[in-house]
Coordinates of C-alpha atoms and ligand atoms in Angstrom, one line a residue:
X1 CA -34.1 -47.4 28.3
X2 CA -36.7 -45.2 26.7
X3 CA -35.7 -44.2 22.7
X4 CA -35.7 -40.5 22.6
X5 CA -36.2 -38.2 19.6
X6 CA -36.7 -34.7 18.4
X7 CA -40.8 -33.6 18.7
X8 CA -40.6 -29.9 17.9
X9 CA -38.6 -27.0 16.7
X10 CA -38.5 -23.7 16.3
X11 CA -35.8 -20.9 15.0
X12 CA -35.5 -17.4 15.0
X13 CA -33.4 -15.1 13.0
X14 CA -32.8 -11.3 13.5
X15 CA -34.7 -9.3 10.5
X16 CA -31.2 -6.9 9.3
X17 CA -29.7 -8.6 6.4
X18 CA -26.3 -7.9 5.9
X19 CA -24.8 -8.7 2.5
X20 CA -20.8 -9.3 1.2
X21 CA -21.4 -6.2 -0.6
X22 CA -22.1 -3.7 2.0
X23 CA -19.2 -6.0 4.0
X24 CA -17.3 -4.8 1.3
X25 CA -18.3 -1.0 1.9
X26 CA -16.6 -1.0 5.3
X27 CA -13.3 -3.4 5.0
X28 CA -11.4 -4.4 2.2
X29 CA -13.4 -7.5 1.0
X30 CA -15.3 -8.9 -1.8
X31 CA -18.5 -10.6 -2.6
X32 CA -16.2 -12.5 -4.6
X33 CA -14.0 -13.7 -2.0
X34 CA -16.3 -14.7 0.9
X35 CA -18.4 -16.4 -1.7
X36 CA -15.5 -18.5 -3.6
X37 CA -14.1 -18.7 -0.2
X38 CA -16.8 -19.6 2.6
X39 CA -20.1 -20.2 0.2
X40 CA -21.7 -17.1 2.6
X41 CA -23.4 -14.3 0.9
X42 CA -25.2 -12.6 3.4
X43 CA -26.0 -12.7 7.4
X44 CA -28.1 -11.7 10.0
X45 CA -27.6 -9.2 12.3
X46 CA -29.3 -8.8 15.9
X47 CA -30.9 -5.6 16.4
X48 CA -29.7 -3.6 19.7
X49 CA -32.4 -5.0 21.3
X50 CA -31.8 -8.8 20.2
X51 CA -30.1 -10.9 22.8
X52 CA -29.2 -14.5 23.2
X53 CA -31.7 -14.7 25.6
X54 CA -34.5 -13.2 23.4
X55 CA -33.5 -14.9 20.5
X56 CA -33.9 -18.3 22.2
X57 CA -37.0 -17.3 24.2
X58 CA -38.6 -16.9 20.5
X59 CA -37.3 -20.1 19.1
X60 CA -38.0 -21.9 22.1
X61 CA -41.7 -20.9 22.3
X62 CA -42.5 -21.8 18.5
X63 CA -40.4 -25.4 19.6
X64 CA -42.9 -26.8 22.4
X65 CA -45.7 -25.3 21.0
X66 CA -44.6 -27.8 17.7
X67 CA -44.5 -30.3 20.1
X68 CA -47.7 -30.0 20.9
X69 CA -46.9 -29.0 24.9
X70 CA -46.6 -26.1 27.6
X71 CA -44.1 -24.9 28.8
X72 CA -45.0 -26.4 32.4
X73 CA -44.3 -29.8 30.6
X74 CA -40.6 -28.9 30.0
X75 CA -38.3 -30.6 32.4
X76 CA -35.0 -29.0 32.1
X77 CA -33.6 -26.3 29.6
X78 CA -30.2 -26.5 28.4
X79 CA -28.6 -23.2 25.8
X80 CA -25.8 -24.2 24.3
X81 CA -23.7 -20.4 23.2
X82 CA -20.8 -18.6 23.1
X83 CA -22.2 -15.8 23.8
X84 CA -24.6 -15.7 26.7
X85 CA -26.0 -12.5 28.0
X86 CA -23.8 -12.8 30.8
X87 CA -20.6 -14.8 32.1
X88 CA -23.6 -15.7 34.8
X89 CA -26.1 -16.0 35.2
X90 CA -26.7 -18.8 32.9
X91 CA -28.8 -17.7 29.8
X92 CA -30.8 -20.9 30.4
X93 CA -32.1 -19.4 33.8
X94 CA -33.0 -16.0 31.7
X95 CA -35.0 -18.1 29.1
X96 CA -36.4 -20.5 31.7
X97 CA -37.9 -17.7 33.9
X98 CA -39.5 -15.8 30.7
X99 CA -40.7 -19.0 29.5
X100 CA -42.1 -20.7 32.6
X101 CA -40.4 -23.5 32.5
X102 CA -40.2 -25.5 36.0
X103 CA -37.2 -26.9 36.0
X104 CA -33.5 -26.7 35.9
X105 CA -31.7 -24.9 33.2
X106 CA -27.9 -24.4 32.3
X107 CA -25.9 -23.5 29.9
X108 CA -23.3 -25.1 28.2
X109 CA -20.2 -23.9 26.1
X110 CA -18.8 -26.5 23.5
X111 CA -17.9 -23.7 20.8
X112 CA -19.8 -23.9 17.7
X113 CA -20.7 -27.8 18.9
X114 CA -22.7 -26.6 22.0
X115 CA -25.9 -27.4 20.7
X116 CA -24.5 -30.9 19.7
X117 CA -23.5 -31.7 23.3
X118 CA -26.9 -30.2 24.7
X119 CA -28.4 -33.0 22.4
X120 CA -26.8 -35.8 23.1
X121 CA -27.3 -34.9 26.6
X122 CA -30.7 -34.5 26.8
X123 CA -31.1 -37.7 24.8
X124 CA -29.2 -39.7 27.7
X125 CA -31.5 -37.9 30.4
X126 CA -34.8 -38.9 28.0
X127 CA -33.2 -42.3 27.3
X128 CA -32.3 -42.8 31.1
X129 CA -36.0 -42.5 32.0
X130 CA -34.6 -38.8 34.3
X131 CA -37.0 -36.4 32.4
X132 CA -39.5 -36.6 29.7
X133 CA -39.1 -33.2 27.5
X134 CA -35.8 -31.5 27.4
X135 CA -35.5 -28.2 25.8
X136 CA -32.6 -27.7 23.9
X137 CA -31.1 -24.0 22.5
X138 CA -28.7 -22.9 20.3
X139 CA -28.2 -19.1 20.7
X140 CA -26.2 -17.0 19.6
X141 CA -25.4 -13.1 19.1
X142 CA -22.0 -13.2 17.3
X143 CA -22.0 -9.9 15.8
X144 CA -21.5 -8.5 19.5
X145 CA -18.3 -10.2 19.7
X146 CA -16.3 -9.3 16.3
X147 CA -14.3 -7.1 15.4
X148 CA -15.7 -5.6 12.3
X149 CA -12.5 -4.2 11.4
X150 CA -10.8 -7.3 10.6
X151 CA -11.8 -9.0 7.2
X152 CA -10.5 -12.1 8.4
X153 CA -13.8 -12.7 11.0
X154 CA -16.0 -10.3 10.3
X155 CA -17.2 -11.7 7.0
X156 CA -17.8 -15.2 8.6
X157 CA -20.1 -14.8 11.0
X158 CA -23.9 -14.4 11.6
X159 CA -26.6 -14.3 14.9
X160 CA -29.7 -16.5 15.0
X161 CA -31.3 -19.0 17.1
X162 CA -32.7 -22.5 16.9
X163 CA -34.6 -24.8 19.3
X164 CA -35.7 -28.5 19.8
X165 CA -37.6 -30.6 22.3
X166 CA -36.4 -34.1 23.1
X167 CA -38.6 -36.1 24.2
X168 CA -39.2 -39.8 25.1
X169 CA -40.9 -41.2 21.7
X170 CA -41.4 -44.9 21.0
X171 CA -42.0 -44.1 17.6
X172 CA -37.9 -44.0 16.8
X173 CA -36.9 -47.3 16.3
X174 CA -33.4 -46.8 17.4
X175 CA -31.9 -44.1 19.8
X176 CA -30.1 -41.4 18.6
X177 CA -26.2 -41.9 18.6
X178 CA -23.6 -39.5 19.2
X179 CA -19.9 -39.2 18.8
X180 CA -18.5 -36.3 21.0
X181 CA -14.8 -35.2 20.9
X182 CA -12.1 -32.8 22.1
X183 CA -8.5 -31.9 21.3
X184 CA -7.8 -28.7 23.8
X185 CA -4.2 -28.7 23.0
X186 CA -5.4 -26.2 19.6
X187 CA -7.9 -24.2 22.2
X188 CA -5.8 -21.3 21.5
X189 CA -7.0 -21.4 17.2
X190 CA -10.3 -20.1 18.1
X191 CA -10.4 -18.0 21.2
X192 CA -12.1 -15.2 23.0
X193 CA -8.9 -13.8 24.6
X194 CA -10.3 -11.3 27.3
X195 CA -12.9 -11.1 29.6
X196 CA -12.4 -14.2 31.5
X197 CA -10.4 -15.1 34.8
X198 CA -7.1 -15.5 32.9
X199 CA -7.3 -12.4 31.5
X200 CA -9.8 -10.0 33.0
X201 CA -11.8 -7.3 30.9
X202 CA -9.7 -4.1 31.7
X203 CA -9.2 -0.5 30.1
X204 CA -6.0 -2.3 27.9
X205 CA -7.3 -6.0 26.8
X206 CA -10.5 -3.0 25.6
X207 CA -7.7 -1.0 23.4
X208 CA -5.8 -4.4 22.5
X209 CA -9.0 -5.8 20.9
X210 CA -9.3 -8.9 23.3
X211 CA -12.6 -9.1 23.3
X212 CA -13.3 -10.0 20.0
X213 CA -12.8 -13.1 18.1
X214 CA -9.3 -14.4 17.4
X215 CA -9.2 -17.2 14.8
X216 CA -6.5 -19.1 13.0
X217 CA -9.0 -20.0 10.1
X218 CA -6.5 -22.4 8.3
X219 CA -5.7 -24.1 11.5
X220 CA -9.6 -24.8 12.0
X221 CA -10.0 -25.6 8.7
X222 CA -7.4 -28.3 8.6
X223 CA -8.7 -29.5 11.8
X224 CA -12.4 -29.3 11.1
X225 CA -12.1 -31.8 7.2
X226 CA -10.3 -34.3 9.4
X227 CA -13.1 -34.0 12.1
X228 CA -16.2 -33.9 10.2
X229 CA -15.2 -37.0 8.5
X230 CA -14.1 -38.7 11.0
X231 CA -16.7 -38.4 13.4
X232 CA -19.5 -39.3 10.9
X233 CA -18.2 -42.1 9.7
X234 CA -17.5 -43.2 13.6
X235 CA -21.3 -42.7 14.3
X236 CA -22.6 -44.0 11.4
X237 CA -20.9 -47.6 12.5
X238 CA -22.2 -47.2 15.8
X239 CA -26.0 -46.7 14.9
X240 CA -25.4 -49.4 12.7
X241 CA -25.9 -47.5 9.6
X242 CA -24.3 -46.7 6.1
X243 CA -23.8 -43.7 4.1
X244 CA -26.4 -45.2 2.0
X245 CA -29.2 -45.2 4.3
X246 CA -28.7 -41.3 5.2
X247 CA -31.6 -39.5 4.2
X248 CA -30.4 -36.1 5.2
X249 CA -26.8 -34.7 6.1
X250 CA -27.0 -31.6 8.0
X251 CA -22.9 -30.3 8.9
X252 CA -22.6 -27.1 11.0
X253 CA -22.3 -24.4 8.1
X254 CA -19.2 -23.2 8.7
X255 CA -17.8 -23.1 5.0
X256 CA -19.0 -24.7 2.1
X257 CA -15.5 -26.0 0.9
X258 CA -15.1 -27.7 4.4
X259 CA -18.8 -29.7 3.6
X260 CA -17.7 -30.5 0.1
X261 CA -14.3 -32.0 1.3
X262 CA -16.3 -34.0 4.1
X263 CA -19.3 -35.3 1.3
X264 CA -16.8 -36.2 -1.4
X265 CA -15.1 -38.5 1.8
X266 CA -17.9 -39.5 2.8
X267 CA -20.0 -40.3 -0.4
X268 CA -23.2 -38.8 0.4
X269 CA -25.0 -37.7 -2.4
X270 CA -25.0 -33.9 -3.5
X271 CA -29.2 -34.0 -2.7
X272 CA -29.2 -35.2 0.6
X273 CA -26.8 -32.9 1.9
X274 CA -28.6 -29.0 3.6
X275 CA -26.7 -26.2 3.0
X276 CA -28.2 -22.5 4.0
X277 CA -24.7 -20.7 5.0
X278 CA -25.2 -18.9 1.8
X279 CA -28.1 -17.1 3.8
X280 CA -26.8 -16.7 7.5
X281 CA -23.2 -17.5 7.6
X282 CA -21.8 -19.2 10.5
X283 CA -24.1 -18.8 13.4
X284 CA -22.3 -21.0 15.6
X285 CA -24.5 -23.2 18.4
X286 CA -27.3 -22.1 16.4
X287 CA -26.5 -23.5 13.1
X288 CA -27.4 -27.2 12.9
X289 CA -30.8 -26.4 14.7
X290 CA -31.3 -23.5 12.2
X291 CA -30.5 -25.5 9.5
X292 CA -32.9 -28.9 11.0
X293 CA -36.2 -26.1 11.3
X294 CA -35.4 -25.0 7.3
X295 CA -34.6 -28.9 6.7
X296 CA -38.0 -29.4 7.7
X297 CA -40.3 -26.5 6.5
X298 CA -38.8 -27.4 3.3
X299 CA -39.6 -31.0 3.2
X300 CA -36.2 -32.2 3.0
X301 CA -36.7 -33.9 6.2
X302 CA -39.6 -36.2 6.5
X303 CA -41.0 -38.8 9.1
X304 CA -38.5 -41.9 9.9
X305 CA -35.7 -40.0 7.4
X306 CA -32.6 -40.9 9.0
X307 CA -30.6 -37.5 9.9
X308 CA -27.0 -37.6 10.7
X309 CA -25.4 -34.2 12.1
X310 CA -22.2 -33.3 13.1
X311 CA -20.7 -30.0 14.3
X312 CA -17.3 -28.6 15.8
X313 CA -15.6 -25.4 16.6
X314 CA -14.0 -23.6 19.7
X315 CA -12.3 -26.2 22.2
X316 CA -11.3 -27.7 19.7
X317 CA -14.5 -29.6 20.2
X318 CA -16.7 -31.7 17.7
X319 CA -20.0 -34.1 17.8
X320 CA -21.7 -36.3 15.4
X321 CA -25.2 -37.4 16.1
X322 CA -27.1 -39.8 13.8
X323 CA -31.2 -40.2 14.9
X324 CA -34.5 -41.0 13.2
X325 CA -36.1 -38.3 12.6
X326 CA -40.2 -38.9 14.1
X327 CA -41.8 -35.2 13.7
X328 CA -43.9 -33.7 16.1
X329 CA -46.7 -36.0 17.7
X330 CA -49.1 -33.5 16.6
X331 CA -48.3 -33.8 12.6
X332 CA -50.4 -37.3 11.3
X333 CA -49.2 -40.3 12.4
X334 CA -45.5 -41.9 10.9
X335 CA -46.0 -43.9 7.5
X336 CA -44.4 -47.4 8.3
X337 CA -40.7 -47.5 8.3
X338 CA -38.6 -50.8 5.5
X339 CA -35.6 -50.0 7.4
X340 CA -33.9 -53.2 9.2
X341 CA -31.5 -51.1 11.3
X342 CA -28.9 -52.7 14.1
X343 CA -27.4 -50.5 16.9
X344 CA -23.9 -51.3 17.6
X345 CA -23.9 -50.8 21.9
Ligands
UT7_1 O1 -17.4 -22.5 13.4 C1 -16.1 -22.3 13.9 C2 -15.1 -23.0 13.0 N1 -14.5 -22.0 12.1 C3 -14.3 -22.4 10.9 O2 -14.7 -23.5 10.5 C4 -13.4 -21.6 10.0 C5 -12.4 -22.5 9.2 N2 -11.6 -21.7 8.4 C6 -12.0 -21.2 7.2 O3 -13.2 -21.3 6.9 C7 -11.0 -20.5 6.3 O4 -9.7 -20.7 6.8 C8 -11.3 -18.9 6.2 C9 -12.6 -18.7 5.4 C10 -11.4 -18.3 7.6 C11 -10.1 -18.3 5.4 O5 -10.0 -18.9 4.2 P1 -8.6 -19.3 3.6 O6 -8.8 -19.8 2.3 O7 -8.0 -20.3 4.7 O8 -7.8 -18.0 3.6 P2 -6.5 -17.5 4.4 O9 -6.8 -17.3 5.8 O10 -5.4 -18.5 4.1 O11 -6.1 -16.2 3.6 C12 -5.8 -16.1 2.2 C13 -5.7 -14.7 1.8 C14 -4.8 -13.9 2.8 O12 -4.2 -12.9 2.0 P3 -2.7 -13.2 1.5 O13 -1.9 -13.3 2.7 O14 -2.7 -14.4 0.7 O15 -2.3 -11.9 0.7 C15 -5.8 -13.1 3.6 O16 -5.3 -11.9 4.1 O17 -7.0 -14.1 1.9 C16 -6.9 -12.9 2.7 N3 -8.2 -12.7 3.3 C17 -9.2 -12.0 2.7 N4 -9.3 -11.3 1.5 C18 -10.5 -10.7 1.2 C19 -8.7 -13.1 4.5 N5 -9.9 -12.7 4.7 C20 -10.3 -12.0 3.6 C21 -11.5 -11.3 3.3 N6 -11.5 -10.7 2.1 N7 -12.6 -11.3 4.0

C-alpha cells in the first residue's frame, strides 16, 4: 500500500454576491433570521454563463498546477455534484476533455457528501498502487435548482467550486481514513422531485415546482448533529487519533448551529474549527474543498496539521475523513513531524 495525500488545490467562486438583505427584497426574510438561524450572510451566485462544468474546469486547473503537474499527469477525474450540466453525460467527461486529462472520468452523486466519497475513493485507488494523481471536484450550481420563491431554501444555498489532487505521497505518515455512511429510508427529506425516471420533467412537474429543491430542514438538521458527531468520533478511533491531536476541523457548512452542537460534543477547541458559510452559504459538494483552499491560503492549515472533515446531505448520506495534511511537493520541504500516531486497520 502506498499512503496517499492531498498535493494541490484550487477553488473557484462565481463574482455576484448576493446578500440576506437583498434576499430580503424579494421574499419575506431577514438578515436577522438567516444569520441567527444558519450563520450565512451572503452567497454566490453563478453568472448565466457559469456552469458546473466551468466552475470546476477553473478550480481544477489552479489544483494540478499547485501540485506542481500537467494535466497529462492526471489519471482519472472524479466531480462529485448535484447538479451536473447534464443527467449525462458525466460532468467529469466535460471537464476531462477541456482539461486534457487522459483518463477516465465520472461523476458521482452522494448529496452534499459527494466530494467526501470522491476522496476517499481516490485515496483507495492512490493507496491501492491503480493510479498516481486523482483529480477530485466539488461542483456545484445550486442557484439553478431553487426555487427563489420559497424562503425556506432559497436563503440557504450558494454555487462555487473546489478542487484537489490525491496523490501517492510518502511524506504522510499515515493514510487518510474515512467513515462513509447512508440511511436511504429519509431520501425523501432532501430531494429533487422531478426530472428523473420516476418522475419525468413534463409541462405539470414544471407548474408543480418539481424541479426545485424540496427540503425538510428540521428533519436534516436532527439527522445531520447525530451524524456529524458520530462519524468523527468513529474516524478519529480508526486513524488512531484524539480530539486533541486535531489541528484543523473543517464540517461541510451547512449551518453554524449544526457545527456548534457537533464541537461542543466533540470538544474541539473554538480555534481549530473553519467556518466561511457566513460568506458563501451552503455550496454543497463544493463546501469542504472550498473551505480546505481558504483553510490554507489563510494559514490555518499547515504541513503535517492533522485535518479531520466530515460532510453529509442528500441520500441521507454522510463521510468523515481524517488525513495529514502534506502541502504541495512544490512548497519547501515538511518540517519534521513529534506525532507518534497508530492506525487502527
Ligand atoms: O447540505 C444539506 C443539508 N441541509 C442542511 O443541513 C439543512 C438543515 N436544516 C437547517 O439548517 C434548518 O432546519 C433550517 C435553517 C433549514 C431551518 O431552520 P429551523 O430553525 O429548523 O426553522 P424551521 O424550519 O423550524 O422554521 C421556523 C420558522 C417557521 O415559521 P413558523 O412556522 O414558526 O411561523 C418558518 O416558516 O421560521 C420560518 N422560516 C423563515 N422565516 C424567515 C423558514 N425560513 C425562513 C426564512 N426567513 N428564510
Amino acid at each position: 500500500m502506498r499512503t496517499s495525500a492531498v498535493t494541490g488545490w484550487g477553488m473557484y467562486v462565481p463574482e455576484r454576491i448576493v446578500t440576506n438583505d437583498e434576499l430580503a427584497r424579494s421574499v419575506n426574510t431577514s438578515d436577522e433570521w438567516i444569520a441567527s438561524r444558519t450563520g450565512i450572510r451572503q452567497r454566490r451566485v453563478a453568472a448565466p454563463e457559469d456552469t458546473t462544468s466551468s466552475m470546476g474546469i477553473r478550480a481544477a486547473r489552479d489544483a494540478i498546477r499547485g501540485a506542481g503537474l500537467t494535466p497529462g499527469d492526471i489519471d482519472l477525474v472524479i466531480v462529485g455534484t448535484a447538479t451536473p450540466d447534464y443527467p449525462f453525460p458525466a460532468t467529469a467527461c466535460l471537464i476531462q476533455d477541456a482539461l486534457g486529462v487522459n483518463g477516465g472520468a465520472f461523476d458521482l452523486e452522494a448529496g452534499c457528501t459527494s466530494f467526501m466519497y470522491g476522496l476517499s475513493i481516490a485515496s483507495a485507488y492512490v493507496a491501492a498502487g491503480m493510479y498516481r494523481h486523482i483529480l477530485v471536484i466539488g461542483s456545484e450550481v445550486l442557484s439553478r435548482i431553487l426555487d427563489w420563491t420559497d424562503r425556506s431554501t432559497c436563503v440557504l444555498f450558494g454555487d462555487g467550486a473546489g478542487a484537489v489532487v490525491v496523490s501517492a505521497d510518502d511524506r504522510a505518515e499515515f493514510q487518510p481514513q474515512f467513515v462513509l455512511g447512508s440511511d436511504g429510508s429519509g431520501a425523501q427529506a432532501l430531494t429533487l422531485p422531478a426530472g428523473g425516471s420516476r418522475m419525468p420533467a413534463s409541462e405539470a412537474t414544471v407548474l408543480a415546482g418539481m424541479h426545485y429543491v424540496h427540503m425538510a430542514g428540521p428533519e436534516v438538521f436532527r439527522f445531520a448533529t447525530r451524524v456529524v458527531v458520530e462519524s468523527t468520533e468513529r474516524v478519529l478511533t480508526k486513524a488512531g487519533l484524539t480530539a486533541a491531536d486535531v489541528d484543523l476541523f473543517i464540517p461541510h457548512q451547512a449551518n453554524t448551529r449544526i457545527i456548534d452542537y457537533a464541537v461542543r460534543h466533540l470538544g474541539f477547541p473554538e480555534d481549530r474549527v473553519f467556518l466561511n458559510i457566513d460568506r458563501y452559504g451552503n455550496t454543497s459538494s463544493a463546501s469542504i474543498p472550498l473551505a480546505l483552499c481558504e483553510a490554507r491560503a489563510q494559514g490555518r492549515l499547515r504541513t503535517n496539521d492533522i485535518v479531520v472533515m466530515v460532510g453529509f446531505g442528500a441520500g441521507l448520506t454522510w463521510a468523515a475523513a481524517a488525513l495529514q495534511w502534506t502541502g504541495s511537493p512544490l512548497e519547501t520541504s515538511a518540517a519534521p513531524s513529534h506525532r507518534a500516531i497508530v492506525t487502527v486497520p
